[in-house]
Coordinates of C-alpha atoms in Angstrom, one line a residue:
Chain A
M1 CA 0.0 0.0 0.1
R2 CA 1.1 3.5 -0.7
E3 CA 2.3 5.4 2.2
V4 CA 0.0 8.3 2.8
A5 CA 1.3 11.5 4.3
L6 CA -1.0 12.2 7.2
D7 CA -1.4 15.3 9.0
K8 CA -0.5 14.3 12.3
N9 CA -1.7 17.6 13.9
M10 CA -5.2 16.8 12.6
K11 CA -8.1 17.0 15.4
I12 CA -9.8 14.1 16.2
L13 CA -12.8 13.2 18.2
I14 CA -13.2 9.9 19.9
V15 CA -16.9 9.0 20.9
D16 CA -17.5 6.0 23.1
D17 CA -19.5 5.5 26.4
F18 CA -16.7 3.4 28.0
S19 CA -13.9 5.6 29.1
T20 CA -11.3 2.4 29.0
M21 CA -12.2 2.1 25.1
R22 CA -11.8 5.8 24.6
R23 CA -8.4 5.6 26.3
I24 CA -7.5 2.4 24.3
I25 CA -8.3 4.4 20.9
K26 CA -6.4 7.4 22.1
N27 CA -3.3 5.5 23.1
L28 CA -3.4 3.7 19.7
L29 CA -3.9 7.0 17.8
R30 CA -1.1 8.6 19.9
D31 CA 1.2 5.7 18.9
L32 CA 0.2 6.3 15.3
G33 CA 1.4 9.9 16.0
F34 CA -1.9 11.7 16.3
T35 CA -1.9 13.6 19.7
N36 CA -4.4 16.2 19.3
T37 CA -7.5 14.3 20.3
A38 CA -10.8 15.1 22.2
E39 CA -13.3 12.7 23.8
A40 CA -17.0 12.6 24.0
D41 CA -19.3 9.7 25.8
D42 CA -22.1 9.8 23.3
G43 CA -23.6 11.3 20.3
Q44 CA -25.5 13.9 22.3
T45 CA -22.4 15.2 24.0
A46 CA -20.3 14.8 20.6
L47 CA -22.6 16.8 18.3
P48 CA -22.2 20.3 20.1
V49 CA -18.4 19.6 20.4
L50 CA -18.2 18.6 16.5
K51 CA -20.6 21.9 15.7
S52 CA -17.9 24.1 17.7
G53 CA -15.5 23.4 15.1
G54 CA -12.0 22.4 14.1
F55 CA -12.4 18.7 14.1
D56 CA -10.7 16.8 11.0
F57 CA -11.8 13.4 11.9
L58 CA -14.5 11.4 14.0
V59 CA -13.9 7.9 15.5
T60 CA -17.4 6.9 17.1
D61 CA -18.8 3.8 18.6
W62 CA -22.2 2.8 17.6
N63 CA -24.1 1.3 20.9
M64 CA -24.0 4.3 23.3
P65 CA -26.9 5.8 25.7
G66 CA -28.5 8.9 24.7
M67 CA -27.4 9.4 21.0
T68 CA -26.1 6.0 19.1
G69 CA -23.1 6.4 16.8
I70 CA -25.3 5.8 13.7
D71 CA -27.5 8.7 14.7
L72 CA -24.3 10.7 15.3
L73 CA -23.4 9.8 11.7
K74 CA -26.6 10.7 10.2
A75 CA -26.6 14.2 12.1
V76 CA -22.9 14.7 10.9
R77 CA -23.9 14.1 7.3
A78 CA -27.0 16.1 7.7
D79 CA -25.1 19.3 8.9
P80 CA -23.9 21.3 5.8
K81 CA -20.6 22.3 8.0
L82 CA -19.9 18.7 9.2
A83 CA -21.2 16.8 6.1
S84 CA -17.7 15.9 4.6
L85 CA -16.2 15.1 7.9
P86 CA -14.3 11.6 7.6
V87 CA -16.1 9.2 10.1
L88 CA -14.8 5.7 11.3
M89 CA -16.9 3.6 13.3
V90 CA -15.3 1.4 15.7
T91 CA -18.0 -0.9 17.1
A92 CA -18.9 -4.3 18.4
E93 CA -22.2 -4.3 16.2
A94 CA -21.5 -6.9 13.6
K95 CA -24.6 -7.5 11.8
R96 CA -24.5 -7.4 8.2
D97 CA -27.6 -5.1 7.9
Q98 CA -26.1 -2.7 10.5
I99 CA -22.8 -2.5 8.4
V100 CA -25.0 -1.8 5.3
E101 CA -26.9 1.1 7.0
A102 CA -23.6 2.5 8.3
A103 CA -22.3 2.6 4.6
Q104 CA -25.5 4.0 3.4
A105 CA -25.3 6.7 6.1
G106 CA -22.1 7.7 4.7
V107 CA -19.5 6.0 6.9
N108 CA -15.9 6.1 5.8
G109 CA -14.8 3.0 7.7
Y110 CA -15.9 0.3 9.8
V111 CA -13.9 -1.6 12.4
V112 CA -15.3 -4.5 14.4
K113 CA -14.2 -4.9 18.0
P114 CA -12.1 -6.4 19.2
F115 CA -9.4 -5.0 16.8
T116 CA -5.7 -4.7 16.4
A117 CA -3.6 -1.6 16.2
Q118 CA -2.7 -2.6 12.6
V119 CA -6.4 -2.7 11.4
L120 CA -6.9 0.9 13.0
K121 CA -4.0 2.1 11.2
E122 CA -4.8 0.7 7.9
K123 CA -8.4 2.2 8.0
I124 CA -7.4 5.5 8.9
E125 CA -4.7 5.5 6.1
K126 CA -7.3 4.3 3.7
I127 CA -9.9 6.8 4.5
F128 CA -7.3 10.0 4.1
E129 CA -6.0 8.1 1.0
R130 CA -9.6 8.4 -0.5
V131 CA -10.1 11.9 1.1
E132 CA -6.7 13.1 -0.7
A133 CA -7.8 11.8 -4.0
G134 CA -10.8 13.6 -3.5
G135 CA -13.2 10.5 -3.4
Chain D
M1 CA -65.3 -40.6 46.0
S2 CA -67.6 -38.5 44.2
L3 CA -67.0 -37.5 40.5
L4 CA -66.2 -33.7 41.4
D5 CA -63.7 -34.9 44.3
K6 CA -61.8 -36.8 41.7
Y7 CA -61.3 -33.5 39.5
T8 CA -60.3 -31.6 42.5
E9 CA -57.7 -34.1 43.0
G10 CA -56.5 -33.1 39.7
L11 CA -57.0 -34.7 36.4
T12 CA -54.6 -34.4 33.3
P13 CA -56.1 -32.3 30.6
A14 CA -56.3 -35.5 28.5
E15 CA -57.8 -37.3 31.1
L16 CA -60.2 -34.4 31.6
E17 CA -61.3 -34.5 27.9
E18 CA -61.8 -38.3 27.9
D19 CA -64.2 -37.7 30.9
L20 CA -66.0 -34.9 29.4
K21 CA -66.6 -36.9 26.2
S22 CA -68.2 -39.9 27.9
R23 CA -70.4 -37.7 30.1
A24 CA -71.5 -35.9 26.8
R25 CA -72.1 -39.4 25.1
Q26 CA -74.1 -40.3 28.3
M27 CA -76.1 -37.2 27.9
V28 CA -77.1 -37.8 24.2
E29 CA -78.0 -41.3 25.1
Y30 CA -80.5 -39.8 27.9
L31 CA -81.8 -37.4 25.3
E32 CA -82.3 -40.1 23.0
K33 CA -84.4 -42.1 25.3
G34 CA -86.4 -39.1 26.1
N35 CA -85.0 -39.0 29.7
L36 CA -84.7 -35.3 30.0
K37 CA -84.3 -35.0 33.6
D38 CA -81.0 -36.9 33.7
A39 CA -79.6 -35.6 30.7
I40 CA -80.0 -32.1 32.3
Q41 CA -78.4 -33.5 35.6
V42 CA -75.4 -34.6 33.5
I43 CA -75.1 -31.3 31.9
H44 CA -75.1 -29.6 35.3
E45 CA -72.4 -32.2 36.1
I46 CA -70.3 -31.2 33.3
N47 CA -70.6 -27.6 34.4
E48 CA -69.5 -28.3 37.8
V49 CA -66.5 -30.4 36.3
R50 CA -65.4 -27.4 34.5
D51 CA -65.7 -24.7 37.2
K52 CA -64.1 -27.1 39.9
S53 CA -61.3 -27.6 37.4
L54 CA -61.0 -24.0 36.6
Y55 CA -60.9 -23.0 40.1
K56 CA -58.4 -25.7 40.8
E57 CA -56.1 -24.3 38.0
I58 CA -56.5 -20.7 38.9
G59 CA -55.4 -21.7 42.5
R60 CA -52.4 -23.6 41.3
L61 CA -51.7 -20.8 39.1
T62 CA -51.8 -18.2 41.8
R63 CA -49.7 -20.4 44.3
A64 CA -47.1 -21.0 41.5
L65 CA -46.9 -17.3 40.7
H66 CA -46.5 -16.5 44.3
E67 CA -44.0 -19.1 44.8
A68 CA -42.0 -17.8 41.7
I69 CA -42.2 -14.2 43.1
M70 CA -41.0 -15.4 46.4
N71 CA -38.1 -17.5 44.7
F72 CA -36.8 -14.2 43.2
H73 CA -36.3 -12.7 46.4
L74 CA -32.6 -12.7 47.7
E75 CA -31.8 -15.8 50.1
A76 CA -28.3 -14.6 51.4
G77 CA -27.6 -11.4 53.5
F78 CA -31.1 -10.4 54.2
S79 CA -33.3 -12.3 56.7
G80 CA -37.2 -12.8 56.3
E81 CA -38.0 -10.2 58.6
D82 CA -36.0 -7.5 57.0
K83 CA -38.2 -5.1 55.6
E84 CA -35.8 -3.6 53.3
Q85 CA -35.5 -7.0 51.6
I86 CA -34.1 -6.6 48.2
S87 CA -35.2 -9.0 45.3
S88 CA -32.5 -11.0 43.7
M89 CA -33.0 -9.1 40.4
A90 CA -31.9 -6.0 42.0
D91 CA -29.2 -7.9 43.6
A92 CA -28.3 -9.4 40.2
S93 CA -28.2 -6.0 38.9
E94 CA -25.8 -4.8 41.7
R95 CA -23.6 -7.8 41.1
L96 CA -23.5 -6.9 37.3
N97 CA -22.6 -3.2 38.2
Y98 CA -19.9 -4.5 40.3
V99 CA -18.6 -6.7 37.5
T100 CA -18.5 -3.5 35.5
K101 CA -16.7 -1.4 37.9
M102 CA -14.2 -4.1 38.7
T103 CA -13.2 -4.6 34.8
E104 CA -13.0 -0.9 34.4
K105 CA -11.0 -0.5 37.4
A106 CA -8.6 -3.5 36.1
A107 CA -8.3 -2.0 32.9
N108 CA -7.5 1.6 33.8
R109 CA -4.9 0.1 36.3
T110 CA -3.4 -2.1 33.4
M111 CA -3.3 1.0 30.9
D112 CA -1.7 3.1 33.8
L113 CA 1.1 0.8 34.3
V114 CA 1.4 0.5 30.6
D115 CA 1.6 4.3 30.2
A116 CA 4.2 4.4 32.9
S117 CA 6.2 1.8 31.3
V118 CA 6.3 2.8 27.7
P119 CA 8.4 6.0 28.2
I120 CA 10.7 3.7 30.3
A121 CA 11.2 1.5 27.6
G122 CA 11.7 4.5 25.3
D123 CA 14.3 5.8 27.4
I124 CA 16.4 2.8 27.5
A125 CA 16.2 2.4 23.6
E126 CA 17.2 6.0 23.3
Q127 CA 20.4 5.6 25.8
S128 CA 21.3 2.5 24.0
K129 CA 21.3 4.0 20.8
N130 CA 23.6 7.1 22.0
L131 CA 25.9 4.6 23.6
R132 CA 26.1 2.4 20.6
E133 CA 27.2 5.6 18.5
S134 CA 30.1 6.4 20.9
W135 CA 30.9 2.7 21.2
Q136 CA 31.2 2.4 17.3
K137 CA 33.5 5.3 17.4
L138 CA 35.6 4.0 20.0
R139 CA 35.8 0.3 18.0
K140 CA 36.8 2.4 14.7
R141 CA 39.5 4.2 17.0
Q142 CA 38.1 7.6 16.3
M143 CA 37.7 8.6 19.5
K144 CA 39.5 11.4 21.2
P145 CA 40.6 11.3 24.8
N146 CA 38.0 13.7 26.2
E147 CA 35.3 11.7 24.5
F148 CA 36.5 8.5 25.8
R149 CA 36.3 9.8 29.2
E150 CA 32.7 11.1 28.6
L151 CA 32.0 7.6 27.3
Y152 CA 33.4 6.0 30.5
Q153 CA 31.1 8.1 32.7
H154 CA 28.3 7.6 30.2
I155 CA 28.3 3.7 30.6
E156 CA 28.3 3.8 34.4
V157 CA 25.3 6.1 34.4
F158 CA 23.7 4.1 31.7
L159 CA 24.4 0.7 33.7
D160 CA 22.8 2.3 37.0
S161 CA 19.9 3.8 35.2
T162 CA 19.0 0.5 33.0
E163 CA 19.2 -1.5 36.1
G164 CA 16.7 0.6 38.0
K165 CA 14.4 1.2 34.9
A166 CA 14.3 -2.8 34.3
N167 CA 13.4 -3.4 38.0
T168 CA 10.5 -0.6 37.4
L169 CA 9.5 -2.5 34.3
Y170 CA 9.7 -5.8 36.2
N171 CA 7.4 -4.5 38.9
N172 CA 5.0 -3.0 36.4
L173 CA 4.5 -6.2 34.6
N174 CA 4.0 -8.1 37.7
E175 CA 1.4 -5.5 38.9
I176 CA -0.3 -5.8 35.4
I177 CA -0.5 -9.6 36.3
L178 CA -2.1 -8.8 39.6
A179 CA -4.5 -6.4 38.0
Q180 CA -6.1 -9.3 36.3
D181 CA -7.4 -10.8 39.6
F182 CA -10.7 -9.4 38.8
Q183 CA -11.3 -12.3 36.7
D184 CA -11.8 -14.8 39.4
L185 CA -14.0 -12.4 41.2
T186 CA -16.2 -11.4 38.2
G187 CA -16.3 -14.9 37.1
Q188 CA -17.8 -16.0 40.2
V189 CA -20.3 -13.1 40.3
I190 CA -21.5 -13.8 36.6
K191 CA -21.9 -17.5 37.5
K192 CA -24.3 -16.7 40.2
V193 CA -26.4 -14.3 37.9
V194 CA -26.3 -17.0 35.4
D195 CA -27.9 -19.4 37.8
L196 CA -30.5 -17.0 39.0
V197 CA -31.5 -16.2 35.2
A198 CA -31.9 -20.0 34.6
E199 CA -33.9 -20.2 37.9
V200 CA -36.3 -17.4 36.8
E201 CA -36.4 -18.8 33.3
E202 CA -37.6 -22.3 34.9
S203 CA -40.2 -20.6 36.9
L204 CA -41.6 -18.5 34.1
V205 CA -41.8 -21.7 31.9
H206 CA -43.8 -23.4 34.5
L207 CA -46.1 -20.5 34.9
V208 CA -46.5 -20.3 31.2
R209 CA -47.2 -24.1 31.2
M210 CA -49.9 -23.7 33.9
A211 CA -51.7 -20.8 32.2
G212 CA -51.7 -22.7 29.1
Q213 CA -53.8 -25.4 30.9
L214 CA -56.1 -22.7 32.2
D215 CA -56.7 -21.4 28.5
T216 CA -57.6 -25.0 27.5
L217 CA -60.4 -25.1 30.1
T218 CA -61.8 -21.6 29.5
G219 CA -61.2 -21.8 25.6
I220 CA -59.5 -18.5 25.8
E221 CA -57.3 -17.6 22.8
H222 CA -54.6 -15.3 22.7
R223 CA -53.6 -13.3 19.6
F224 CA -49.8 -12.4 19.9
E225 CA -48.9 -9.6 17.6
T226 CA -45.4 -10.1 16.7
K227 CA -43.4 -7.0 16.5
E228 CA -41.2 -6.5 13.6
K229 CA -37.9 -6.3 15.0
D230 CA -35.7 -3.3 14.0
K231 CA -32.8 -4.8 11.9
T232 CA -30.1 -2.5 12.7
V233 CA -30.7 -1.6 16.3
A234 CA -27.5 -1.7 18.5
E235 CA -27.1 -5.1 20.1
G236 CA -23.6 -5.3 21.4
P237 CA -21.1 -8.1 20.8
Q238 CA -22.8 -11.1 19.1
M239 CA -22.3 -14.6 20.3
R240 CA -21.7 -17.6 17.8
A241 CA -20.8 -15.2 14.8
E242 CA -19.4 -18.0 13.0
E243 CA -22.6 -20.3 13.0
R244 CA -24.7 -17.1 11.9
T245 CA -25.1 -15.9 8.2
D246 CA -26.8 -12.3 9.3
V247 CA -23.5 -11.3 11.3
V248 CA -19.9 -11.0 10.4
S249 CA -17.3 -12.9 12.2
G250 CA -14.3 -10.5 11.8
Q251 CA -12.6 -7.6 10.3
D252 CA -12.1 -9.5 7.0
E253 CA -15.8 -10.2 6.6
V254 CA -16.7 -6.6 7.3
D255 CA -13.9 -5.6 4.6
D256 CA -15.5 -7.9 2.0
L257 CA -19.2 -6.7 2.7
L258 CA -18.0 -3.0 2.3
S259 CA -16.0 -3.6 -0.8
S260 CA -19.1 -5.5 -2.4
L261 CA -20.9 -2.2 -1.6
G262 CA -18.1 -0.2 -3.5
F263 CA -16.1 0.7 -0.8

C-alpha cells in the first residue's frame, strides 16, 4: 500500500461511552502519531463539540446511551458544515444489516471490536488516502 | 369418592377431555331415550366439573406465581424479617454493576502501568542508541581522549539507570498480572447471575405451562402480535458469530462486505 502523508496534527474526536475504550483508541492514535484528540461519551455530547468546529476526523462507537453512533453519523452528514467530515466507526455491532446501514449513512470506515492497532492504522490511512484523492 | 372430588384431586387435561366426552355421550343417550331429567343432571355435572377444574387451575397458578415471586427474593444476606429486603433481580443488577466497575478498574490500572512503562522502555532504547554510537566510534578508533572519558562516565550512568529502569518495568509487569485478579471475582459473580436467570426462566416456563392449561379449560385464545424487530438496532457483541449468516465474524468479512458495496 502506498504510504499516505497524514497530517499528524489533525484534530480527532473519539466518541465511546466506555472510558477504557476511549483511552485505548486514544493511546493507539497517539502511537500512530496523532496527539490532538478530544473525547465525548455519546452522540449527544459529541455533536455540539463537533459543531463548535475544528475537527478533522471522527472515531465513534455505535452502541451508546443518549444518541447512538449511527444517529450521530446521520446528524453529521445532515449538517452542511460537517457533512464531509471523515467518520470511522469502531464498534462491536457486527450484523450485516448494520454495516450496510452505516455504509448507506455515509461512514468512511468500519472496524469491528475487538480490533488490532494494525487494523485501526490501515483503516485511517485508507480513509485519508481517499479523502486526498478527492473521493 | 364423588366425581367432583376426583377433579379436585387433579386430572390431566387428556383425562379431563376423555371424561367430558363420556359424559357428553351419556347425555346424548339420555336425550335419545327421552330422559330429559337425567340429561339435564349430566349437563349440570359437566358444568360443575369445568368450574371446579377451572378454580383448581387458577388456584395452582396463583400459588405458583406467588412462589415464583418469593423465589426471586434474595436468600443470602437479608433475613425474612428484614423489611428492606431487596429482590434478587435488584441484587443481580448490583452484582453486574460490580463486574463493570471491577473490569473498568482493572483496565485502567493496566493502562496506567503500561503508560508508565512505555516511556521507560523508550528511554532505555534511546540511551542504548546513543551509547552504541559512541561505542562504534571507539571500535573504529576514532575517539578523542576527552570523548573517551565521557563514554566512560556515560557507561556507568547507563548501567545504573538501566538496572533501575528494568526493575521498575519488572514490577510494573507483575502489577499488570495482579490487576487481572478481577477475573476470578467477576467470574464467580457472573456465574451466580447466570444461575439466577436459569432459575427465573424455569419458574416462568412453569407459569406459562400452567396458564396454558387454564386457557384450554376456559377456551380463551390469545392473539400475539409479533413485533417487527428493528434490524439495525444496537445489540452489542454477537455470540456464535461463526454459525450465523446475518453477522460478520471478523474484520475480513466487514471489509469484504464493504468492498461489495463499492468501498
